[in-house]
Short mmCIF file of C-alpha atoms in Angstrom, two decimals:
data_model
loop_
_atom_site.label_atom_id
_atom_site.label_comp_id
_atom_site.label_asym_id
_atom_site.label_seq_id
_atom_site.Cartn_x
_atom_site.Cartn_y
_atom_site.Cartn_z
CA MET A 1 0.04 0.05 -0.04
CA LEU A 2 2.62 2.48 0.96
CA ARG A 3 4.70 1.99 -2.19
CA THR A 4 1.60 2.62 -4.34
CA VAL A 5 0.97 5.80 -2.39
CA ALA A 6 4.72 7.02 -2.97
CA ASP A 7 4.44 6.14 -6.70
CA PHE A 8 1.37 8.28 -7.44
CA PHE A 9 2.75 11.02 -5.20
CA LEU A 10 5.78 11.37 -7.23
CA ARG A 11 3.47 12.24 -10.22
CA PHE A 12 1.83 14.89 -8.09
CA PHE A 13 0.41 18.15 -9.36
CA THR A 14 -0.57 21.31 -7.68
CA SER A 15 -3.55 23.47 -8.44
CA LYS A 16 -3.02 26.84 -9.70
CA ASN A 17 -5.49 28.79 -7.71
CA GLU A 18 -6.87 31.43 -10.25
CA ALA A 19 -10.38 32.72 -10.27
CA VAL A 20 -12.39 31.37 -13.16
CA PHE A 21 -13.07 34.04 -15.77
CA THR A 22 -16.78 34.84 -15.96
CA PRO A 23 -18.11 35.34 -19.68
CA CYS A 24 -20.03 38.47 -20.32
CA SER A 25 -23.53 38.68 -20.97
CA PRO A 26 -24.33 38.51 -24.71
CA LYS A 27 -25.51 42.07 -24.56
CA CYS A 28 -22.22 43.49 -23.26
CA SER A 29 -18.61 43.70 -24.43
CA PRO A 30 -15.80 41.91 -22.55
CA ILE A 31 -13.53 43.85 -20.12
CA THR A 32 -10.30 42.66 -18.56
CA ARG A 33 -9.33 43.22 -14.81
CA GLU A 34 -6.80 45.96 -15.71
CA GLU A 35 -9.40 47.84 -17.86
CA PHE A 36 -12.03 47.55 -15.08
CA ALA A 37 -9.75 48.95 -12.59
CA LYS A 38 -8.81 51.93 -14.92
CA LEU A 39 -12.46 52.49 -15.46
CA LEU A 40 -13.19 52.87 -11.76
CA ILE A 41 -10.22 55.16 -11.14
CA ASP A 42 -11.09 57.42 -14.00
CA ARG A 43 -14.84 57.64 -12.93
CA ALA A 44 -13.66 58.24 -9.21
CA GLY A 45 -11.53 61.15 -10.60
CA GLU A 46 -14.62 62.62 -12.14
CA ILE A 47 -16.70 62.30 -9.00
CA LYS A 48 -13.81 63.68 -6.76
CA PRO A 49 -11.31 65.64 -8.76
CA GLY A 50 -7.62 65.29 -7.52
CA ILE A 51 -8.32 61.94 -5.70
CA GLU A 52 -5.30 59.65 -5.51
CA ILE A 53 -6.04 55.89 -6.16
CA VAL A 54 -3.66 53.19 -6.59
CA PHE A 55 -4.26 49.87 -8.21
CA ASP A 56 -2.80 46.61 -6.80
CA SER A 57 -3.04 44.07 -9.77
CA GLN A 58 -1.90 41.11 -7.44
CA GLU A 59 -4.55 41.64 -4.87
CA PHE A 60 -6.93 43.10 -7.55
CA SER A 61 -7.86 45.98 -5.25
CA LEU A 62 -7.87 49.72 -5.05
CA LYS A 63 -6.78 51.91 -2.30
CA ILE A 64 -7.22 55.62 -1.82
CA LEU A 65 -4.12 57.41 -0.62
CA SER A 66 -5.51 59.46 2.27
CA GLN A 67 -5.62 59.16 6.13
CA GLU A 68 -8.40 56.40 6.02
CA GLN A 69 -6.66 54.55 3.37
CA GLN A 70 -9.95 53.13 2.14
CA LEU A 71 -9.50 49.80 0.34
CA MET A 72 -11.78 47.99 -1.98
CA TYR A 73 -11.23 44.49 -3.36
CA LEU A 74 -12.63 44.35 -6.87
CA HIS A 75 -13.59 40.67 -7.49
CA ASN A 76 -17.13 40.99 -6.67
CA ALA A 77 -17.56 44.28 -8.44
CA TYR A 78 -15.88 42.92 -11.61
CA LEU A 79 -17.93 39.81 -11.57
CA GLU A 80 -21.23 41.78 -11.40
CA TYR A 81 -20.05 44.28 -13.89
CA SER A 82 -19.11 41.68 -16.46
CA GLN A 83 -22.43 39.87 -16.26
CA VAL A 84 -24.88 42.58 -16.83
CA ALA A 85 -26.14 44.20 -19.90
CA GLU A 86 -24.41 47.23 -21.48
CA GLU A 87 -27.14 49.60 -20.45
CA ASP A 88 -26.94 48.52 -16.81
CA ARG A 89 -23.21 48.93 -16.27
CA SER A 90 -23.33 52.59 -15.50
CA ALA A 91 -25.58 51.69 -12.38
CA ILE A 92 -23.20 49.08 -11.29
CA LEU A 93 -20.22 51.39 -11.42
CA LYS A 94 -22.16 54.14 -9.50
CA LYS A 95 -23.08 51.57 -6.80
CA TRP A 96 -19.64 50.41 -6.07
CA LEU A 97 -17.95 53.81 -6.31
CA ARG A 98 -20.47 55.19 -3.80
CA HIS A 99 -19.48 52.48 -1.36
CA PHE A 100 -15.80 53.10 -1.94
CA LEU A 101 -15.56 56.92 -2.09
CA PHE A 102 -17.99 57.92 0.58
CA LEU A 103 -17.16 56.22 3.69
CA LYS A 104 -20.11 55.59 5.89
CA THR A 105 -20.12 55.27 9.59
CA MET A 106 -22.37 53.42 12.03
CA PRO A 107 -24.37 55.42 14.62
CA GLU A 108 -22.51 55.99 17.79
CA ASP A 109 -25.30 55.12 20.02
CA TRP A 110 -26.05 51.41 20.66
CA GLU A 111 -29.85 51.97 20.70
CA ASP A 112 -29.63 53.35 17.04
CA VAL A 113 -27.67 50.25 16.02
CA VAL A 114 -29.85 47.51 17.48
CA PRO A 115 -32.56 47.50 14.80
CA ASP A 116 -30.39 46.82 12.00
CA LEU A 117 -28.04 44.18 13.38
CA LEU A 118 -28.19 40.98 11.45
CA PRO A 119 -26.01 37.81 11.60
CA ALA A 120 -23.84 37.41 8.41
CA LEU A 121 -22.37 34.23 7.22
CA ARG A 122 -19.03 34.17 5.35
CA ASN A 123 -16.13 31.96 4.62
CA ARG A 124 -13.94 31.66 7.67
CA SER A 125 -10.93 32.66 5.36
CA TYR A 126 -12.77 36.04 4.84
CA PHE A 127 -11.88 36.97 8.31
CA GLU A 128 -8.57 35.08 9.04
CA LEU A 129 -6.78 35.82 5.74
CA ALA A 130 -7.79 39.60 6.11
CA GLU A 131 -6.04 39.65 9.47
CA LEU A 132 -2.83 38.04 8.02
CA ARG A 133 -3.01 40.51 5.17
CA PHE A 134 -2.87 43.43 7.52
CA ARG A 135 -0.13 41.81 9.57
CA GLU A 136 1.89 41.14 6.48
CA GLN A 137 1.58 44.73 5.70
CA GLY A 138 2.40 45.93 9.24
CA ARG A 139 -1.19 47.61 9.65
CA ASP A 140 -3.45 47.57 12.50
CA PHE A 141 -6.37 45.41 12.35
CA ALA A 142 -9.59 45.08 14.56
CA ARG A 143 -10.40 41.54 15.27
CA PHE A 144 -13.99 40.18 14.19
CA SER A 145 -15.37 37.59 16.64
CA TYR A 146 -17.49 34.99 14.98
CA GLN A 147 -19.22 31.54 15.53
CA ASP A 148 -17.89 28.55 13.66
CA VAL A 149 -20.46 26.86 11.33
CA GLY A 150 -19.72 23.78 9.65
CA ASP A 151 -15.93 24.06 10.15
CA HIS A 152 -15.41 26.08 7.05
CA TYR A 153 -18.00 29.18 7.44
CA ALA A 154 -18.10 31.90 9.96
CA LEU A 155 -21.27 33.48 11.59
CA ALA A 156 -20.45 37.19 12.40
CA VAL A 157 -22.54 40.22 13.55
CA SER A 158 -23.19 42.90 10.86
CA TYR A 159 -24.84 46.13 10.42
CA ASP A 160 -27.23 46.36 7.56
CA MET A 161 -27.10 49.64 5.96
CA HIS A 162 -29.62 48.53 3.40
CA ASP A 163 -27.39 49.30 0.29
CA SER A 164 -24.18 47.75 1.97
CA ILE A 165 -23.37 45.55 4.90
CA VAL A 166 -20.50 46.42 7.56
CA MET A 167 -19.10 43.88 9.94
CA ILE A 168 -19.12 44.65 13.65
CA SER A 169 -15.68 44.55 15.01
CA ASP A 170 -14.60 43.65 18.51
CA ARG A 171 -13.64 47.35 18.79
CA HIS A 172 -17.20 48.37 18.01
CA LEU A 173 -18.64 46.00 20.71
CA GLU A 174 -16.11 47.35 23.34
CA ASP A 175 -17.07 50.92 22.63
CA TRP A 176 -20.57 49.99 23.18
CA GLY A 177 -19.87 47.82 26.27
CA ILE A 178 -21.55 44.87 24.55
CA THR A 179 -20.25 41.21 24.32
CA PHE A 180 -20.28 39.29 21.02
CA PHE A 181 -22.88 36.84 22.34
CA GLU A 182 -25.19 39.59 23.34
CA ALA A 183 -24.89 41.27 20.02
CA MET A 184 -25.34 37.89 18.16
CA GLU A 185 -28.56 37.20 20.19
CA ILE A 186 -30.09 40.45 19.08
CA ALA A 187 -28.84 39.93 15.50
CA MET A 188 -30.71 36.55 15.46
CA HIS A 189 -33.78 37.94 16.85
CA ASN A 190 -33.81 40.43 14.01
CA LEU A 191 -33.26 37.76 11.34
CA LEU A 192 -36.17 35.76 12.72
CA GLU A 193 -38.48 38.88 12.52
CA LYS A 194 -37.69 39.19 8.81
CA GLU A 195 -39.63 37.26 6.11
CA CYS A 196 -38.14 33.69 5.37
CA VAL A 197 -39.21 32.20 2.09
CA PHE A 198 -38.04 28.65 0.92
CA THR A 199 -39.13 28.02 -2.59
CA CYS A 200 -39.52 24.27 -3.44
CA LEU A 201 -38.20 22.77 -6.71
CA LYS A 202 -39.56 19.20 -7.27
CA LEU A 203 -39.80 16.82 -10.19
CA GLU A 204 -42.33 13.98 -10.08
CA GLU A 205 -42.18 13.71 -6.34
CA LYS A 206 -38.57 12.35 -6.80
CA MET A 207 -36.74 15.41 -6.13
CA PHE A 208 -36.94 17.94 -3.21
CA VAL A 209 -34.79 21.02 -3.51
CA TYR A 210 -35.54 24.19 -1.51
CA CYS A 211 -33.96 27.56 -2.22
CA ALA A 212 -34.12 30.37 0.18
CA SER A 213 -35.65 33.22 -1.89
CA SER A 214 -36.23 36.15 0.35
CA GLY A 215 -33.86 38.15 -1.82
CA ASP A 216 -32.55 40.63 1.01
CA GLY A 217 -28.97 39.78 0.88
CA PHE A 218 -29.05 37.42 3.90
CA ASP A 219 -30.40 34.28 2.36
CA GLY A 220 -27.13 32.43 2.72
CA THR A 221 -27.21 33.19 6.44
CA ARG A 222 -30.62 31.52 6.91
CA LEU A 223 -28.46 28.12 7.04
CA VAL A 224 -28.60 28.82 10.74
CA LEU A 225 -32.43 28.90 10.91
CA LEU A 226 -32.82 25.32 12.00
CA GLU A 227 -36.43 25.39 12.97
CA GLN A 228 -37.47 26.54 9.61
CA ILE A 229 -35.32 24.18 7.88
CA ARG A 230 -36.57 21.18 9.78
CA LYS A 231 -40.16 21.85 8.45
CA LEU A 232 -38.94 21.21 4.86
CA ARG A 233 -39.67 17.81 3.44
CA VAL A 234 -36.52 15.98 2.04
CA HIS A 235 -35.56 12.42 1.44
CA GLY A 236 -33.01 11.36 4.15
CA ASP A 237 -30.93 13.75 6.16
CA TYR A 238 -31.05 17.59 5.66
CA ILE A 239 -28.22 18.54 3.11
CA ALA A 240 -27.22 22.22 2.71
CA MET A 241 -24.92 24.19 0.24
CA VAL A 242 -24.41 27.91 0.51
CA LEU A 243 -23.46 29.18 -3.00
CA ASN A 244 -23.09 32.89 -2.04
CA THR A 245 -24.17 35.34 0.43
CA ASP A 246 -27.64 35.37 -0.76
CA SER A 247 -28.24 31.93 -2.01
CA LEU A 248 -29.01 28.78 0.11
CA LEU A 249 -30.00 25.42 -1.14
CA ILE A 250 -31.46 22.40 0.86
CA THR A 251 -32.07 18.75 -0.22
CA GLY A 252 -31.97 15.32 1.38
CA SER A 253 -29.04 12.90 1.61
CA GLU A 254 -30.91 10.35 -0.21
CA ASP A 255 -31.99 12.58 -3.07
CA GLN A 256 -29.83 11.83 -6.03
CA LEU A 257 -31.59 14.28 -8.22
CA GLY A 258 -31.36 16.94 -5.75
CA LEU A 259 -27.63 16.33 -5.11
CA GLY A 260 -27.23 16.26 -8.88
CA PHE A 261 -28.99 19.70 -9.10
CA PHE A 262 -26.55 20.82 -6.42
CA LEU A 263 -23.48 19.89 -8.46
CA THR A 264 -24.56 21.80 -11.46
CA GLN A 265 -25.19 24.85 -9.24
CA ALA A 266 -21.83 24.41 -7.54
CA MET A 267 -20.10 24.32 -11.22
CA GLU A 268 -21.45 27.83 -11.75
CA GLY A 269 -21.21 29.13 -8.28
CA ASN A 270 -17.86 30.87 -8.41
CA GLN A 271 -19.02 32.87 -11.50
CA LYS A 272 -21.28 34.86 -9.21
CA PRO A 273 -20.59 37.90 -6.99
CA HIS A 274 -20.06 37.14 -3.23
CA ALA A 275 -19.40 33.40 -4.06
CA LEU A 276 -18.69 31.11 -1.02
CA PRO A 277 -16.97 27.70 -1.27
CA PRO A 278 -19.69 25.05 -2.19
CA PHE A 279 -19.11 22.72 0.89
CA LEU A 280 -21.89 20.27 1.50
CA LEU A 281 -23.21 20.16 4.96
CA ARG A 282 -25.37 17.83 7.00
CA LEU A 283 -27.60 18.65 9.94
CA GLU A 284 -26.67 16.60 12.90
CA GLY A 285 -28.72 17.63 15.86
CA GLU A 286 -28.20 21.31 16.47
CA GLU A 287 -25.07 21.72 14.20
CA TRP A 288 -24.10 21.51 10.59
CA VAL A 289 -21.10 19.25 9.75
CA PRO A 290 -19.11 18.77 6.60
CA TRP A 291 -20.60 15.94 4.58
CA LEU A 292 -19.85 14.12 1.21
CA PRO A 293 -21.90 11.39 -0.59
CA PRO A 294 -20.73 7.74 -0.18
CA GLU A 295 -17.78 6.88 -2.10
CA THR A 296 -19.81 4.46 -4.22
CA ASN A 297 -22.05 7.43 -5.37
CA PRO A 298 -20.83 8.87 -8.70
CA LEU A 299 -21.19 12.37 -7.17
CA TYR A 300 -18.65 11.73 -4.59
CA LYS A 301 -15.47 12.48 -6.64
CA PRO A 302 -16.76 15.89 -8.09
CA PHE A 303 -17.88 17.09 -4.60
CA LEU A 304 -14.61 15.90 -3.08
CA LYS A 305 -12.74 17.88 -5.84
CA PHE A 306 -14.74 20.95 -4.98
CA ARG A 307 -13.84 20.67 -1.24
CA ILE A 308 -10.23 20.16 -1.74
CA LEU A 309 -9.84 22.87 -4.30
CA ALA A 310 -11.50 25.11 -2.01
CA ILE A 311 -9.38 24.24 0.89
CA ALA A 312 -6.12 24.46 -1.38
CA THR A 313 -7.17 28.03 -2.44
CA ASP A 314 -7.40 29.10 1.26
CA TYR A 315 -4.04 27.46 2.05
CA ALA A 316 -2.32 28.88 -0.83
CA GLN A 317 -3.11 32.49 0.19
CA GLN A 318 -2.41 31.62 3.76
CA GLN A 319 1.17 30.41 2.79
CA GLU A 320 1.88 33.36 0.84
CA LEU A 321 0.71 35.76 3.64
CA LEU A 322 2.59 33.77 6.52
CA GLY A 323 5.62 33.67 4.27
CA GLY A 324 5.60 37.34 3.82
CA ILE A 325 5.28 37.74 7.63
CA TYR A 326 7.97 35.17 8.62
CA GLU A 327 10.51 36.09 6.00
CA LYS A 328 11.22 39.30 8.08
CA GLU A 329 12.43 37.08 11.01
CA VAL A 330 15.94 35.70 10.93
CA ASN A 331 14.99 32.17 11.98
CA GLY A 332 11.32 32.24 11.11
CA PRO A 333 9.58 28.87 10.36
CA VAL A 334 9.13 27.26 6.99
CA VAL A 335 5.51 27.63 5.96
CA ALA A 336 4.78 24.23 4.27
CA GLY A 337 2.76 23.93 1.23
CA PHE A 338 -0.53 21.99 0.73
CA PHE A 339 -0.30 19.93 -2.27
CA ILE A 340 -2.71 17.91 -4.41
CA ALA A 341 -2.03 14.55 -5.99
CA GLU A 342 -4.25 12.42 -8.44
CA GLN A 343 -4.46 8.77 -7.69
CA GLU A 344 -4.47 6.61 -10.82
CA PRO A 345 -6.49 5.09 -12.34
CA ALA A 346 -9.13 6.06 -10.13
CA GLY A 347 -8.73 9.78 -10.58
CA THR A 348 -9.29 10.53 -6.84
CA LEU A 349 -7.56 13.62 -5.51
CA LEU A 350 -5.69 13.23 -2.45
CA THR A 351 -3.70 15.85 -0.38
CA TYR A 352 -0.30 16.02 1.25
CA THR A 353 2.33 18.26 2.83
CA LEU A 354 6.14 17.76 3.34
CA TRP A 355 7.86 17.70 6.83
CA GLY A 356 11.66 18.29 6.36
CA LYS A 357 14.16 17.33 8.83
CA GLY A 358 16.32 20.01 10.47
CA CYS A 359 13.77 22.95 10.28
CA GLU A 360 10.85 24.41 12.18
CA ALA A 361 7.88 24.56 10.10
CA LEU A 362 4.06 25.22 9.98
CA LEU A 363 2.26 22.26 8.59
CA PRO A 364 -1.05 22.50 6.91
CA GLN A 365 -3.64 19.59 7.71
CA ALA A 366 -3.65 17.01 4.70
CA GLU A 367 -4.26 13.51 4.21
CA PHE A 368 -0.64 12.48 3.93
CA VAL A 369 2.67 13.59 5.42
CA GLY A 370 5.83 13.26 3.31
CA PHE A 371 8.92 13.05 5.61
CA VAL A 372 11.98 14.58 3.79
CA GLU A 373 15.58 13.84 4.92
CA GLU A 374 18.90 14.77 3.19
CA GLY A 375 20.24 11.87 1.21
CA ARG A 376 16.97 10.20 0.82
CA ARG A 377 15.85 10.10 -2.77
CA GLN A 378 12.19 10.52 -2.09
CA PRO A 379 9.85 11.45 0.76
CA VAL A 380 8.26 8.66 2.74
CA PHE A 381 4.42 9.11 2.93
CA ILE A 382 2.31 8.29 5.89
CA PRO A 383 -1.41 9.05 6.58
CA TRP A 384 -2.09 12.03 8.62
CA LYS A 385 -4.10 10.09 11.09
CA ILE A 386 -1.14 7.84 11.82
CA VAL A 387 1.35 10.73 12.19
CA ARG A 388 -1.11 12.47 14.73
CA ALA A 389 -1.36 9.16 16.70
CA VAL A 390 2.31 8.65 16.82
CA VAL A 391 4.02 12.03 17.10
CA GLY A 392 1.07 14.26 17.92
CA ASP A 393 3.18 15.46 20.70
CA LEU A 394 5.57 17.18 18.20
CA MET A 395 2.71 18.97 16.33
CA ARG A 396 1.42 22.08 18.21
CA PRO A 397 -1.92 23.11 16.74
CA LEU A 398 -2.30 26.80 16.02
CA GLU A 399 -5.27 29.02 16.18
CA ASP A 400 -5.26 29.61 12.45
CA TYR A 401 -7.86 28.82 9.73
CA PRO A 402 -7.12 26.83 7.61
CA PRO A 403 -5.49 24.85 10.51
CA ARG A 404 -1.68 24.58 10.83
CA PHE A 405 0.54 22.83 13.16
CA LEU A 406 3.86 24.05 14.39
CA VAL A 407 6.74 21.40 14.41
CA ARG A 408 10.09 21.95 15.83
CA GLU A 409 11.51 18.57 16.35
CA TYR A 410 11.72 15.79 13.58
CA PRO A 411 10.52 12.20 14.42
CA SER A 412 13.11 9.68 15.64
CA GLU A 413 13.99 6.62 13.66
CA ARG A 414 11.98 4.52 16.16
CA GLU A 415 9.00 6.81 15.65
CA LEU A 416 9.41 6.81 11.79
CA ALA A 417 9.50 3.03 11.90
CA GLU A 418 6.38 2.70 13.97
CA MET A 419 4.53 4.96 11.55
CA LEU A 420 5.80 2.92 8.66
CA ALA A 421 4.77 -0.43 10.30
CA ARG A 422 1.12 1.02 10.97
CA ALA A 423 0.89 2.39 7.32
CA GLU A 424 1.91 -0.89 5.90
CA SER A 425 -0.22 -3.10 8.19
#
């Protein structure tokens, strides 16, 4: 078994984490990212003559050179602009420039904020990578508390300005003298007071798929409204997929047609603004947990691929940012990569990382660990579960997302032999 694993890992490939280009509507002409950024800068200059804005092509962002240093990431704006007809593009530009150029502030008094507090579901990396980005740039950053949902999502408190949403930071809560849990309780109450609509799509009583369709920008967040979701009729356990901040789908674990519909939507999901990684979640008691169809199900591999590529994307960004932080230290740790390999002939994707002897490192959590020593021709690959069971005391978990482990000491020959023996048994 171990030799087979080593063979296909030698033919590994790593995914290049690039956003998929979204084709324009047939009624509009295509525009590149650079052209879109220049268009925004030119229009901003017309609205505020003399304003200084710089474009960061790597981050695909604009920053105003002022005391506030307002920053706007352009991915969602670019997708939205690219997908509308020519006659609607001017309105899209005005909307995004209004948010960017005219900094809005929340009311200072807590009583004025309460009616518009709402929970907001986001990818966990939305918060975690933003903090790393500010650390890497040496800038101050306010922490945002959140609740973990399904391992990969975060439920935070937001302030609904009706044409935009502002996340509530710990600094805001401290100024108001309110805890995160008190604010979240109020936000959840406000969400329950809003209209909640689930539209049912069914085909000959065989398929049941429900789409949250309130259309208020918080349909993705309605994943946490368990009481309403349990009223829906499904085949099997409740399975959810959040495609973007305003799109939630529900079906059953035994609904093959419903899951197939999920797959078609996931394939198109990253082409829409405010996209979230299309993880499948199963409702267990009061919690959502990551889920995949059984390995015998033909939908297993494509959904597994979505999960792996989404996690790999987060790890790649995290590795780049952590690398920028630790390269400033003389003896900083190595930020190990998260790699993907394809098992032949099955075509299943597997993940691995490399643990090198003689260096301190930050390891991502992968399915396999490759142990690397000078003089050895190729790494020795061992399943992650076995590594944790034998040398878990050498791996200190960090408070990072995606998760990483700090290793300072390399396993002994005895420990390596024990891991190899378990892997081969």
